[in-house]
Amino acid sequence: MELEDLDGVGEAIAEKLKEAGYDNIEAIAAASIGELKDIGLTEAAAQKIVASARQSLQMGFESGLDFLEKRKQVGKLTTGSKELDALFGGGIETQAITELFGKFGSGKTQLGHQLAVNVQLPVEKGGLGGGAVYIDTENTFRPDRIQQMAKAVKLDPNEVLGNIQIARAYNSDHQMLLAEKAAEIVKEKNVKIVVVDSLVAHFRAEYTGRGTLADRQQKLNRHMHVLQRKIADLHNAAVIVTNQVMSRPDILFGDPTSPVGGNIVGHHSTFRVYLRKSKGTKRIAALIDSPNMPEGECVFEVTTDGIKDSKEPKEKAK
Ligand code: GTP
Ligand code: MG
């Protein structure tokens, strides 16, 4: 099926869509009306085109049985720690966004690296038998660390590096563009995980002051929408986003920190995990929000070989 086969798409509009990267029916079906308005379509035209694309892919209502069938496709990816996997109900899920938030040094980037390696393991070893895309906003991607982790799980270090597509995002607009681009790569290269490390750093730096907060949230909303619909849902991939925490001096009891990005990021994340430092190499992970797993905590370690169970796994998190 060609773009021109959709209701409301003639040659000129097809050209406009293609230029903006909407070069297939799936991409249009996953687009929001606002996105298409942004490339110069009228609201009415955008609605007609998106509806037609969704119709042709039979997106819309589906029976509970179809839904169950789609859920059965959900893959689970091992973190390297059985305790941490159990917290997620058996590993990091595809078709979902998992948010890792915590202070500096809590292990967000280490976990991102580990998952980009583990995703390449065969399914029977806890992997998803696919490649990775890594969107790096803080220049903290380390190929030598990937090689080290690859060796530890007995994969060829260079092959593993070869199966990770890395892009450095220079600002929030570039980051959003890279997410769109990632959606294409995911389709072409059997990619099963996309890591965005960090999700909010650029947004936070560029949008300061109250007046711009609404703009920031709107853009973040669109960014998360692309990650969920065009990557996680459409291609049955896992999406990992990392997030810093900011101090909340107004909170007197408990941990006075909360993730940046507020409820927009939280609303779009299926799983939210709070990471914090413990003694030495130990880290504590707390599952904050999940559709079907109880909230809980566990201990894991960041070792030379990567993410591992703590040597005293039965130890209570504190
Ligand atoms: P920010 O991005 O600064 O917010 O922090 P983060 O949460 O991404 O922290 P990151 O994952 O980078 O964790 C850094 C910590 O991981 C270091 O302080 C080390 O404790 C540990 N780490 C990093 N690399 C290695 C390594 O090669 N070997 C070991 N044993 N530990 C490492
Ligand atoms: Mg980091």
Short mmCIF file of C-alpha atoms and ligand atoms in Angstrom, two decimals:
data_model
loop_
_atom_site.label_atom_id
_atom_site.label_comp_id
_atom_site.label_asym_id
_atom_site.label_seq_id
_atom_site.Cartn_x
_atom_site.Cartn_y
_atom_site.Cartn_z
CA MET A 1 0.00 0.00 0.00
CA GLU A 2 1.27 3.47 -0.97
CA LEU A 3 0.75 6.71 0.92
CA GLU A 4 -1.36 7.95 -1.99
CA ASP A 5 -3.83 5.13 -1.29
CA LEU A 6 -4.87 6.83 1.96
CA ASP A 7 -7.94 9.07 2.02
CA GLY A 8 -6.93 12.68 1.65
CA VAL A 9 -3.41 12.02 0.39
CA GLY A 10 -2.57 13.32 -3.07
CA GLU A 11 0.82 13.69 -4.65
CA ALA A 12 1.66 16.98 -2.92
CA ILE A 13 0.68 15.80 0.55
CA ALA A 14 2.45 12.46 0.04
CA GLU A 15 5.60 14.41 -0.78
CA LYS A 16 5.20 16.60 2.30
CA LEU A 17 4.71 13.54 4.52
CA LYS A 18 7.70 11.73 3.09
CA GLU A 19 9.91 14.77 3.49
CA ALA A 20 8.99 14.89 7.17
CA GLY A 21 9.86 11.22 7.58
CA TYR A 22 6.34 9.77 7.42
CA ASP A 23 7.20 7.50 4.54
CA ASN A 24 5.09 4.48 5.47
CA ILE A 25 1.56 3.77 6.62
CA GLU A 26 2.66 2.59 10.07
CA ALA A 27 4.45 5.86 10.78
CA ILE A 28 1.33 7.83 9.89
CA ALA A 29 -0.92 5.55 11.91
CA ALA A 30 1.28 6.11 14.94
CA ALA A 31 1.43 9.89 14.46
CA SER A 32 -0.65 12.36 16.43
CA ILE A 33 -2.80 14.99 14.76
CA GLY A 34 -0.58 17.69 16.29
CA GLU A 35 2.54 16.24 14.69
CA LEU A 36 1.01 16.33 11.24
CA LYS A 37 -0.27 19.86 11.79
CA ASP A 38 3.32 20.81 12.59
CA ILE A 39 4.40 19.82 9.09
CA GLY A 40 1.77 22.04 7.55
CA LEU A 41 -1.40 19.95 7.22
CA THR A 42 -4.75 21.32 8.34
CA GLU A 43 -6.40 19.72 11.35
CA ALA A 44 -9.13 18.23 9.15
CA ALA A 45 -6.65 16.78 6.68
CA ALA A 46 -4.46 15.37 9.45
CA GLN A 47 -7.45 13.70 11.09
CA LYS A 48 -8.62 12.14 7.86
CA ILE A 49 -5.16 10.83 6.96
CA VAL A 50 -4.40 9.38 10.39
CA ALA A 51 -7.84 7.75 10.58
CA SER A 52 -7.39 6.23 7.16
CA ALA A 53 -3.93 4.89 8.06
CA ARG A 54 -5.24 3.38 11.31
CA GLN A 55 -8.19 1.88 9.48
CA SER A 56 -5.95 0.29 6.89
CA LEU A 57 -3.83 -1.26 9.62
CA GLN A 58 -6.93 -2.08 11.62
CA MET A 59 -5.71 -0.08 14.58
CA GLY A 60 -8.39 1.07 16.94
CA PHE A 61 -10.49 -1.30 18.96
CA GLU A 62 -9.34 -4.84 19.19
CA SER A 63 -10.87 -7.78 20.96
CA GLY A 64 -9.63 -8.92 24.34
CA LEU A 65 -8.31 -12.03 22.64
CA ASP A 66 -6.27 -10.01 20.14
CA PHE A 67 -4.98 -7.95 23.01
CA LEU A 68 -3.98 -11.10 24.87
CA GLU A 69 -2.21 -12.31 21.74
CA LYS A 70 -0.21 -9.07 21.60
CA ARG A 71 0.64 -9.36 25.31
CA LYS A 72 1.96 -12.87 24.65
CA GLN A 73 4.58 -11.32 22.35
CA VAL A 74 6.01 -9.28 25.24
CA GLY A 75 9.66 -10.19 25.66
CA LYS A 76 11.58 -10.10 28.95
CA LEU A 77 15.17 -9.00 29.02
CA THR A 78 17.54 -9.93 31.84
CA THR A 79 19.42 -7.18 33.68
CA GLY A 80 22.13 -9.61 34.76
CA SER A 81 20.75 -9.73 38.31
CA LYS A 82 18.06 -12.29 39.13
CA GLU A 83 16.85 -10.18 42.03
CA LEU A 84 16.43 -7.15 39.81
CA ASP A 85 14.73 -9.24 37.11
CA ALA A 86 12.27 -10.55 39.70
CA LEU A 87 11.40 -6.99 40.69
CA PHE A 88 10.17 -6.47 37.11
CA GLY A 89 8.36 -9.78 37.03
CA GLY A 90 11.06 -11.61 35.05
CA GLY A 91 13.04 -8.87 33.31
CA ILE A 92 12.67 -5.60 31.45
CA GLU A 93 9.58 -5.77 29.23
CA THR A 94 9.19 -4.97 25.56
CA GLN A 95 6.19 -2.86 24.47
CA ALA A 96 6.91 -0.65 27.47
CA ILE A 97 8.97 2.31 28.61
CA THR A 98 11.05 1.66 31.71
CA GLU A 99 12.30 4.74 33.52
CA LEU A 100 15.45 4.50 35.64
CA PHE A 101 15.78 7.47 37.94
CA GLY A 102 18.27 8.30 40.61
CA LYS A 103 21.17 10.51 41.63
CA PHE A 104 24.59 10.59 39.96
CA GLY A 105 26.48 7.33 40.32
CA SER A 106 23.35 5.33 41.15
CA GLY A 107 23.92 3.04 38.16
CA LYS A 108 21.52 4.32 35.49
CA THR A 109 24.13 4.47 32.74
CA GLN A 110 25.70 1.18 33.83
CA LEU A 111 22.33 -0.54 33.57
CA GLY A 112 21.74 1.08 30.17
CA HIS A 113 25.06 -0.33 28.93
CA GLN A 114 24.31 -3.76 30.38
CA LEU A 115 20.92 -3.98 28.70
CA ALA A 116 22.43 -2.95 25.32
CA VAL A 117 24.71 -5.99 25.72
CA ASN A 118 22.22 -8.47 27.20
CA VAL A 119 19.59 -7.78 24.53
CA GLN A 120 21.95 -9.54 22.11
CA LEU A 121 21.87 -12.81 24.05
CA PRO A 122 19.57 -15.51 22.71
CA VAL A 123 16.12 -15.76 24.29
CA GLU A 124 17.04 -18.91 26.23
CA LYS A 125 19.80 -16.93 27.96
CA GLY A 126 17.54 -14.06 28.91
CA GLY A 127 18.18 -11.88 25.85
CA LEU A 128 15.94 -10.86 22.97
CA GLY A 129 18.28 -11.87 20.14
CA GLY A 130 18.38 -8.34 18.72
CA GLY A 131 20.47 -5.19 18.54
CA ALA A 132 20.37 -1.90 20.43
CA VAL A 133 20.07 1.81 19.78
CA TYR A 134 21.72 4.15 22.29
CA ILE A 135 20.81 7.84 22.31
CA ASP A 136 23.50 9.48 24.42
CA THR A 137 22.83 13.03 25.60
CA GLU A 138 25.57 13.29 28.22
CA ASN A 139 28.51 11.80 26.37
CA THR A 140 28.77 8.91 28.81
CA PHE A 141 28.60 6.00 26.36
CA ARG A 142 31.79 3.94 26.78
CA PRO A 143 32.59 1.33 24.11
CA ASP A 144 35.30 -0.26 26.25
CA ARG A 145 32.78 -0.82 29.05
CA ILE A 146 30.47 -2.52 26.53
CA GLN A 147 33.33 -4.80 25.47
CA GLN A 148 34.06 -5.66 29.09
CA MET A 149 30.42 -6.54 29.76
CA ALA A 150 30.18 -8.50 26.50
CA LYS A 151 33.17 -10.66 27.43
CA ALA A 152 31.61 -11.37 30.81
CA VAL A 153 28.49 -12.85 29.16
CA LYS A 154 30.68 -14.71 26.62
CA LEU A 155 29.69 -12.71 23.57
CA ASP A 156 32.20 -11.41 21.01
CA PRO A 157 33.01 -7.85 22.19
CA ASN A 158 33.33 -6.35 18.73
CA GLU A 159 30.26 -8.08 17.39
CA VAL A 160 28.30 -6.68 20.33
CA LEU A 161 29.61 -3.16 19.67
CA GLY A 162 28.75 -3.57 16.01
CA ASN A 163 25.14 -4.28 16.92
CA ILE A 164 24.75 -1.07 18.93
CA GLN A 165 23.85 2.06 16.98
CA ILE A 166 24.96 5.11 18.96
CA ALA A 167 24.00 8.73 18.45
CA ARG A 168 24.97 11.74 20.46
CA ALA A 169 22.09 14.19 20.92
CA TYR A 170 23.24 17.82 20.97
CA ASN A 171 20.01 19.43 22.15
CA SER A 172 16.39 18.50 22.79
CA ASP A 173 15.29 19.06 19.19
CA HIS A 174 18.08 16.86 17.93
CA GLN A 175 17.16 14.26 20.53
CA MET A 176 13.56 14.19 19.30
CA LEU A 177 14.75 13.84 15.73
CA LEU A 178 17.01 10.94 16.75
CA ALA A 179 14.04 9.16 18.33
CA GLU A 180 12.19 9.36 15.00
CA LYS A 181 15.29 8.10 13.23
CA ALA A 182 15.63 5.32 15.82
CA ALA A 183 12.14 4.12 14.95
CA GLU A 184 13.34 3.50 11.39
CA ILE A 185 16.53 1.75 12.50
CA VAL A 186 14.55 -0.48 14.87
CA LYS A 187 12.50 -1.68 11.95
CA GLU A 188 15.45 -2.21 9.60
CA LYS A 189 18.01 -3.78 11.93
CA ASN A 190 16.05 -6.04 14.29
CA VAL A 191 16.72 -3.71 17.21
CA LYS A 192 15.05 -4.83 20.43
CA ILE A 193 16.03 -2.05 22.81
CA VAL A 194 16.35 1.72 22.61
CA VAL A 195 18.14 3.47 25.48
CA VAL A 196 17.76 7.23 25.97
CA ASP A 197 20.41 8.35 28.48
CA SER A 198 19.41 10.90 29.71
CA LEU A 199 15.84 11.61 28.73
CA VAL A 200 15.45 15.00 30.35
CA ALA A 201 18.89 16.61 30.70
CA HIS A 202 18.63 18.75 27.54
CA PHE A 203 15.01 19.66 28.19
CA ARG A 204 15.89 20.71 31.68
CA ALA A 205 18.85 22.82 30.60
CA GLU A 206 17.04 24.55 27.75
CA TYR A 207 13.74 25.29 29.41
CA THR A 208 14.30 27.22 32.57
CA GLY A 209 11.84 29.45 34.32
CA ARG A 210 8.15 29.02 34.83
CA GLY A 211 6.99 30.55 31.55
CA THR A 212 8.60 27.84 29.47
CA LEU A 213 7.56 24.88 31.58
CA ALA A 214 4.41 24.19 29.57
CA ASP A 215 6.41 24.17 26.31
CA ARG A 216 8.90 21.80 27.83
CA GLN A 217 6.24 19.42 29.04
CA GLN A 218 4.51 19.47 25.67
CA LYS A 219 7.72 18.58 23.86
CA LEU A 220 8.57 15.86 26.36
CA ASN A 221 5.08 14.51 25.88
CA ARG A 222 5.62 14.26 22.14
CA HIS A 223 9.03 12.68 22.60
CA MET A 224 7.64 10.00 24.93
CA HIS A 225 4.76 9.39 22.53
CA VAL A 226 7.23 8.57 19.75
CA LEU A 227 9.17 6.24 22.03
CA GLN A 228 6.04 4.37 23.08
CA ARG A 229 4.03 4.21 19.86
CA LYS A 230 6.61 4.17 17.10
CA ILE A 231 9.23 2.08 18.86
CA ALA A 232 7.91 0.04 21.80
CA ASP A 233 4.43 -0.79 20.47
CA LEU A 234 5.03 -0.93 16.76
CA HIS A 235 8.17 -3.06 16.89
CA ASN A 236 7.79 -4.96 20.16
CA ALA A 237 10.95 -3.35 21.55
CA ALA A 238 11.99 -2.31 25.05
CA VAL A 239 12.60 1.40 25.73
CA ILE A 240 14.80 2.52 28.62
CA VAL A 241 14.97 6.15 29.67
CA THR A 242 17.13 7.53 32.45
CA ASN A 243 16.18 10.48 34.57
CA GLN A 244 17.89 12.54 37.21
CA VAL A 245 16.32 13.48 40.49
CA MET A 246 16.08 16.98 41.83
CA SER A 247 16.09 18.01 45.43
CA ARG A 248 12.70 18.74 46.90
CA PRO A 249 13.41 20.79 50.00
CA ASP A 250 9.65 21.04 50.57
CA ILE A 251 9.47 17.34 51.43
CA LEU A 252 10.36 16.87 55.08
CA PHE A 253 9.95 13.13 55.49
CA GLY A 254 11.24 10.27 53.41
CA ASP A 255 13.60 10.77 50.48
CA PRO A 256 13.47 14.44 49.46
CA THR A 257 14.13 13.81 45.79
CA SER A 258 11.83 13.36 42.84
CA PRO A 259 12.41 12.68 39.14
CA VAL A 260 12.76 15.59 36.75
CA GLY A 261 10.09 15.90 34.11
CA GLY A 262 7.28 15.55 36.61
CA ASN A 263 4.10 13.75 35.77
CA ILE A 264 4.64 13.76 31.99
CA VAL A 265 7.52 11.31 32.22
CA GLY A 266 5.80 9.32 34.96
CA HIS A 267 2.58 9.15 33.02
CA HIS A 268 4.28 7.67 29.96
CA SER A 269 6.54 5.21 31.77
CA THR A 270 5.12 1.76 32.33
CA PHE A 271 7.76 0.89 34.91
CA ARG A 272 9.55 3.41 37.13
CA VAL A 273 12.57 2.32 39.12
CA TYR A 274 14.33 4.42 41.70
CA LEU A 275 18.04 3.56 42.00
CA ARG A 276 20.20 4.56 44.89
CA LYS A 277 23.71 3.96 46.15
CA SER A 278 24.38 1.66 49.04
CA LYS A 279 27.67 0.41 50.48
CA GLY A 280 30.54 0.15 47.94
CA THR A 281 29.40 -1.52 44.73
CA LYS A 282 25.90 -2.20 46.06
CA ARG A 283 22.87 -0.46 44.66
CA ILE A 284 19.25 -0.53 45.73
CA ALA A 285 16.42 -0.57 43.19
CA ALA A 286 12.86 0.28 44.17
CA LEU A 287 9.95 -0.36 41.82
CA ILE A 288 7.70 2.67 42.19
CA ASP A 289 5.03 2.23 39.61
CA SER A 290 3.99 -0.81 37.69
CA PRO A 291 0.77 -2.05 36.11
CA ASN A 292 0.93 -5.55 37.55
CA MET A 293 3.86 -5.95 39.91
CA PRO A 294 3.81 -5.10 43.60
CA GLU A 295 6.06 -2.27 44.69
CA GLY A 296 9.27 -3.65 46.13
CA GLU A 297 12.99 -3.26 46.58
CA CYS A 298 16.08 -5.31 45.89
CA VAL A 299 19.86 -5.08 46.09
CA PHE A 300 22.20 -5.59 43.16
CA GLU A 301 25.84 -4.77 42.41
CA VAL A 302 27.77 -2.91 39.74
CA THR A 303 30.91 -5.02 39.28
CA THR A 304 33.74 -5.15 36.75
CA ASP A 305 31.72 -7.79 34.91
CA GLY A 306 28.62 -5.60 34.94
CA ILE A 307 25.29 -5.80 36.76
CA LYS A 308 25.15 -8.81 39.10
CA ASP A 309 23.24 -10.13 42.08
CA SER A 310 24.63 -9.01 45.38
CA LYS A 311 26.80 -11.69 46.96
CA GLU A 312 24.40 -11.61 49.90
CA PRO A 313 21.17 -11.71 47.87
CA LYS A 314 18.93 -12.42 50.83
CA GLU A 315 20.06 -9.26 52.56
CA LYS A 316 17.23 -6.82 53.16
CA ALA A 317 17.36 -3.55 51.28
CA LYS A 318 17.73 -0.62 53.60
P1 GTP B 1 24.66 10.15 36.36
O1 GTP B 1 24.58 9.90 34.89
O2 GTP B 1 25.85 10.97 36.72
O3 GTP B 1 23.40 10.74 36.92
O4 GTP B 1 24.90 8.76 37.12
P2 GTP B 1 24.45 7.27 36.72
O5 GTP B 1 23.31 6.87 37.55
O6 GTP B 1 24.33 7.13 35.26
O7 GTP B 1 25.70 6.45 37.24
P3 GTP B 1 26.55 5.37 36.47
O8 GTP B 1 25.69 4.31 35.94
O9 GTP B 1 27.47 6.04 35.54
O10 GTP B 1 27.34 4.74 37.67
C1 GTP B 1 28.65 5.09 37.94
C2 GTP B 1 29.18 4.10 38.94
O11 GTP B 1 29.22 2.79 38.39
C3 GTP B 1 30.60 4.42 39.32
O12 GTP B 1 30.63 5.31 40.41
C4 GTP B 1 31.12 3.06 39.70
O13 GTP B 1 30.75 2.80 41.02
C5 GTP B 1 30.36 2.11 38.82
N1 GTP B 1 31.16 1.70 37.66
C6 GTP B 1 31.27 2.32 36.49
N2 GTP B 1 32.12 1.67 35.67
C7 GTP B 1 32.57 0.62 36.36
C8 GTP B 1 33.48 -0.43 36.05
O14 GTP B 1 34.05 -0.51 34.98
N3 GTP B 1 33.68 -1.35 37.03
C9 GTP B 1 33.04 -1.28 38.23
N4 GTP B 1 33.30 -2.22 39.14
N5 GTP B 1 32.20 -0.30 38.54
C10 GTP B 1 31.95 0.63 37.62
MG MG B 2 24.59 8.44 33.67
#
